[in-house]
Structures are given as structure tokens and as C-alpha cells.
Short mmCIF file of C-alpha atoms and ligand atoms in Angstrom, two decimals:
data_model
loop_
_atom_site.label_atom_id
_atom_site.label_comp_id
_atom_site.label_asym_id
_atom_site.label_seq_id
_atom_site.Cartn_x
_atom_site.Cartn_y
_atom_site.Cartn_z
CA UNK A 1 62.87 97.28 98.28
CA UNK A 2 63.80 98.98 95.07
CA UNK A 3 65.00 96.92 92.03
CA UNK A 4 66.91 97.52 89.16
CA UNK A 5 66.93 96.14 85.15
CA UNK A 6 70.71 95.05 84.84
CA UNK A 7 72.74 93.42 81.90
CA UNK A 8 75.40 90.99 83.28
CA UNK A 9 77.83 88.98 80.87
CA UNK A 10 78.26 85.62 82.93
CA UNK A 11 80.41 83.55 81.67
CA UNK A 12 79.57 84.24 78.10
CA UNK A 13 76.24 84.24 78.27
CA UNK A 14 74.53 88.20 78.24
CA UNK A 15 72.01 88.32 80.93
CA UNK A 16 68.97 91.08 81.74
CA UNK A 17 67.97 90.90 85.01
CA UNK A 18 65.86 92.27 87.62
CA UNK A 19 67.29 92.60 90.84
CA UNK A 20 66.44 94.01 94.30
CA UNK A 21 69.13 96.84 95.41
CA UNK A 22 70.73 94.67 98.53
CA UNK A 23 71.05 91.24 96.46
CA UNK A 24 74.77 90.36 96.92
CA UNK A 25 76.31 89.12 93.72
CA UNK A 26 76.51 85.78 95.29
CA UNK A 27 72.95 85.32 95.68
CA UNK A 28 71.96 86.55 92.19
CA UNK A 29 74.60 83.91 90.89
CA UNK A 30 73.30 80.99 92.74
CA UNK A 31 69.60 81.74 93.36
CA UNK A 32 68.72 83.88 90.24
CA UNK A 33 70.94 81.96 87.83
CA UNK A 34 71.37 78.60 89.55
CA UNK A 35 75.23 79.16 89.35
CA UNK A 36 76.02 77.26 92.67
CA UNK A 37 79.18 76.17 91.98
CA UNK A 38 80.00 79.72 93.45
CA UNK A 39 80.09 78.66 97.39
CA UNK A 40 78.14 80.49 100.26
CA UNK A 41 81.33 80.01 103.23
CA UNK A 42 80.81 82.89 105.52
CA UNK A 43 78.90 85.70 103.58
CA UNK A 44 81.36 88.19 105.35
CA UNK A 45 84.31 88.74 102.58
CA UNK A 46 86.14 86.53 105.19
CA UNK A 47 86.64 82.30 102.63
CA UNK A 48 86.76 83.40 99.66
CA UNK A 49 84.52 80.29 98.70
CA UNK A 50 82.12 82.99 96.61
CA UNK A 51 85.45 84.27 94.65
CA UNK A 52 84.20 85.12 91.24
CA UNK A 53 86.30 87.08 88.49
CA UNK A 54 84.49 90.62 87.83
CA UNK A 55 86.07 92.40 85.43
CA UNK A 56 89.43 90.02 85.16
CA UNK A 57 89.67 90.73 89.06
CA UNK A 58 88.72 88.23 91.61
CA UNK A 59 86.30 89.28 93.68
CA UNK A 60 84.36 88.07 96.98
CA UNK A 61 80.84 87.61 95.32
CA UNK A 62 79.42 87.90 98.84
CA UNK A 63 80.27 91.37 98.99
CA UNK A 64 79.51 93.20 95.68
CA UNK A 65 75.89 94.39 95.07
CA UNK A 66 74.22 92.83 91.65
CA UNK A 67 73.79 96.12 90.94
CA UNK A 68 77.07 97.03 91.21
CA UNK A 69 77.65 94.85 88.10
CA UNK A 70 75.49 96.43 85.47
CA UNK A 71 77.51 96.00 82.25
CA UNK A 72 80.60 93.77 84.09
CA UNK A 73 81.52 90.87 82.68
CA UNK A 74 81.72 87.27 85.06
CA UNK A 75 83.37 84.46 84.96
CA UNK A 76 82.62 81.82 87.51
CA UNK A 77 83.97 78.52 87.90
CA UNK A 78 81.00 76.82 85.71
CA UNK A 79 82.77 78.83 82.99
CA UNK A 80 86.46 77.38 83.29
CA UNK A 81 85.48 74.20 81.77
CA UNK A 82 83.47 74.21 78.16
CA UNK A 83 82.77 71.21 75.85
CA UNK A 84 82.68 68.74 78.90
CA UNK A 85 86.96 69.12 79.31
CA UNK A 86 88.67 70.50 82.39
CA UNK A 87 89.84 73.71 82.34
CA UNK A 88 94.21 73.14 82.79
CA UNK A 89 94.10 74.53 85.81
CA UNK A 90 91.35 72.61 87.37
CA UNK A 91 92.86 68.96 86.01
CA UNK A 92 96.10 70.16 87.43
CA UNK A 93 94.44 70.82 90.73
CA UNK A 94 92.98 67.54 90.65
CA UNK A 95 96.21 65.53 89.62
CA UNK A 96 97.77 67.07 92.34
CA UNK A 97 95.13 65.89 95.41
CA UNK A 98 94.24 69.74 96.10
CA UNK A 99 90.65 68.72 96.00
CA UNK A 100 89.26 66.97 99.43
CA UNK A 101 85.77 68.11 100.62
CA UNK A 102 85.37 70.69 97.87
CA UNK A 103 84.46 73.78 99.22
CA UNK A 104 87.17 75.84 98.94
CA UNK A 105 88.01 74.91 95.36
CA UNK A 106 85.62 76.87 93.26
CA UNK A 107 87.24 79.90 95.01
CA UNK A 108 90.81 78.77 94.83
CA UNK A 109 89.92 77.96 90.99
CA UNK A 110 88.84 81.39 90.45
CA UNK A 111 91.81 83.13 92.42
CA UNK A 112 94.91 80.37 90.52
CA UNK A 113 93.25 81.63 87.09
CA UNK A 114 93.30 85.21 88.13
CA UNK A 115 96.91 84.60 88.45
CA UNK A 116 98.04 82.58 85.90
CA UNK A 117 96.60 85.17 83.88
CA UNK A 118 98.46 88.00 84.62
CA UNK A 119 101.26 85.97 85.66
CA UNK A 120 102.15 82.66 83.86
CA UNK A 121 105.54 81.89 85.46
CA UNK A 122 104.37 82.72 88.79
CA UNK A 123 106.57 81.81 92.24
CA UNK A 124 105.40 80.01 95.17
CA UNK A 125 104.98 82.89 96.93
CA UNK A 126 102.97 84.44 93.92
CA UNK A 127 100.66 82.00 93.99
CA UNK A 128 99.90 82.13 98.29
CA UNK A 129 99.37 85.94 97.86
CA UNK A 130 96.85 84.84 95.44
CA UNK A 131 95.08 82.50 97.37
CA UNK A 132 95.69 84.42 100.41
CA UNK A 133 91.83 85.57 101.00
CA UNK A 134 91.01 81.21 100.05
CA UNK A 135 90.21 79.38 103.25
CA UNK A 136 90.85 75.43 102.90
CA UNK A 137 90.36 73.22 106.02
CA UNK A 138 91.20 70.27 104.57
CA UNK A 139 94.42 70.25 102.22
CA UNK A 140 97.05 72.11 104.05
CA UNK A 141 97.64 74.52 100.95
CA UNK A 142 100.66 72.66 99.74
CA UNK A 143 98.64 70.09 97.05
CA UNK A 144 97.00 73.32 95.87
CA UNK A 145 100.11 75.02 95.64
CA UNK A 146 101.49 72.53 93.63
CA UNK A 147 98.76 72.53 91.34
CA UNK A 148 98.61 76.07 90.18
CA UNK A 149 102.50 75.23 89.22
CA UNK A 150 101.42 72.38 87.59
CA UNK A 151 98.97 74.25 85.48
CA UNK A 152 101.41 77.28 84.72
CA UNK A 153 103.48 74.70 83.30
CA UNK A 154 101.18 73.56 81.18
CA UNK A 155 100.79 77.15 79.83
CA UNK A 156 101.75 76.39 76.44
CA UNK A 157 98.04 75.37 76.74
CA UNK A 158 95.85 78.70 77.15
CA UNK A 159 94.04 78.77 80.73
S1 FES B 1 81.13 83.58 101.24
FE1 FES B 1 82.07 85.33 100.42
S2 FES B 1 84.00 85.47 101.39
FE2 FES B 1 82.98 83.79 102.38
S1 FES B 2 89.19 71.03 100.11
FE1 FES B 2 87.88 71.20 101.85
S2 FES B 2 87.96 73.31 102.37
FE2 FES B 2 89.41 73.09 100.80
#
């Protein structure tokens, strides 16, 4: 297998990095740089548990090449929160009971701050074309919903 010398911004942090040509972003994040908050759901494009931003665009990790990141910039979910406080949106989240098992909400994270982003006022049906690629089996979407409203409410505080 061929591999490639790549330098990856994640989540601040410049990285140089050797990778083989069919590592998935998802597997550099979590094996190569121990970034496993990123989930592993289906490894298909299909949960959206592996969303990462590349770029400013939310991605599905499972399905971009490392290589195809040479000189991107990623933010994962370990990067939301700095200085051991919550990111807004992921407190809001929280205070809303959108969390149960856990395994969607790295994703969903990732996708609301995508979003709120580009959109700080956005409507409910904003927000579930934004988490429309976000599997959740446990919460029923409507505690998540509520959350990323929460959060864009609390926008006077940057996301
Ligand atoms: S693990 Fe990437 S979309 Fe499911
Ligand atoms: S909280 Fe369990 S899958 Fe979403």
C-alpha cells in the first residue's frame, strides 16, 4: 500500500502525518490520533456518528480519504469544548435530555455547530435538514431539536 506525508490542522493543533492511501479519515482520527470521540456507526456514509467538520462543512469521516485532507483544517467534537467548559451547544444539548446512550451525539454536535454557524436564528426545520444524515435510536429527535434552539439562543455567546 502506498502512503503519503500529510499536514492536517485538527482542531488547532497542525499535524504531519504518514498515512496509507485507503485510510478513511475516521480511522486516522481515532487510531492515528486517538480522537475517538469521532464514532465508528456503520462505516458506510449511512449515521453520521463519524460527522466531522472539514473545511467548515460537515462531513462523514468514514468516507473521506486522509489523504484527501492534506492542508484541510478539522474540527471534531474533542475541539468544541476548551479549558474544561462545554461548548454552548453541547450544555444546551445536555440541559435539554438529547443525550441517552451517546452515540449519536458527537455527530449531531458536529452537524448543530455546522448550523448555528452559518445560521444562528435557524427554524425547526433548519435544524432537521441539518441533522438529517444523524441517526439517533434513542431520543426521538425532539430533545435534540430543542437543544440546538436552546443553544442558538444563547448566541449572544459565540459557538
Ligand atoms: S460511521 Fe460514518 S456515516 Fe456511519
Ligand atoms: S442518544 Fe443513543 S443513538 Fe442517539
Amino acid at each position: 500500500m502506498t502512503t503519503h506525508n500529510i499536514s492536517v490542522t485538527v482542531n488547532g493543533e497542525l499535524e504531519e502525518l504518514l498515512v496509507p492511501g485507503n485510510m478513511t479519515l475516521m480511522k486516522m482520527l481515532r487510531e492515528t490520533l486517538a480522537l475517538t470521540g469521532t464514532k465508528n456507526g456503520c462505516s458506510a456514509g449511512e449515521c453520521g456518528a463519524c460527522t466531522v467538520l472539514l473545511d467548515g462543512e460537515p462531513v462523514n469521516s468514514c468516507m473521506v480519504l486522509a489523504v484527501e485532507c492534506d492542508g484541510a483544517n478539522i474540527l471534531t467534537v474533542e475541539g468544541l469544548s476548551g479549558d474544561n467548559q462545554l461548548n454552548p451547544i453541547q450544555e444546551a444539548i445536555i440541559d435539554e435530555g438529547g443525550v441517552q446512550c451517546g452515540f449519536c451525539t458527537p455527530g449531531i454536535l458536529i452537524s448543530g455547530r455546522a448550523l448555528l454557524d452559518r445560521n444562528p436564528d435557524p427554524t425547526d426545520e433548519d435544524i432537521k435538514e441539518a441533522i438529517v444524515g444523524n441517526l439517533c435510536r434513542c431520543t426521538g429527535y425532539v430533545r435534540i431539536i430543542e437543544g440546538v434552539k436552546k443553544a442558538a439562543k444563547g448566541l449572544s455567546v459565540p459557538v
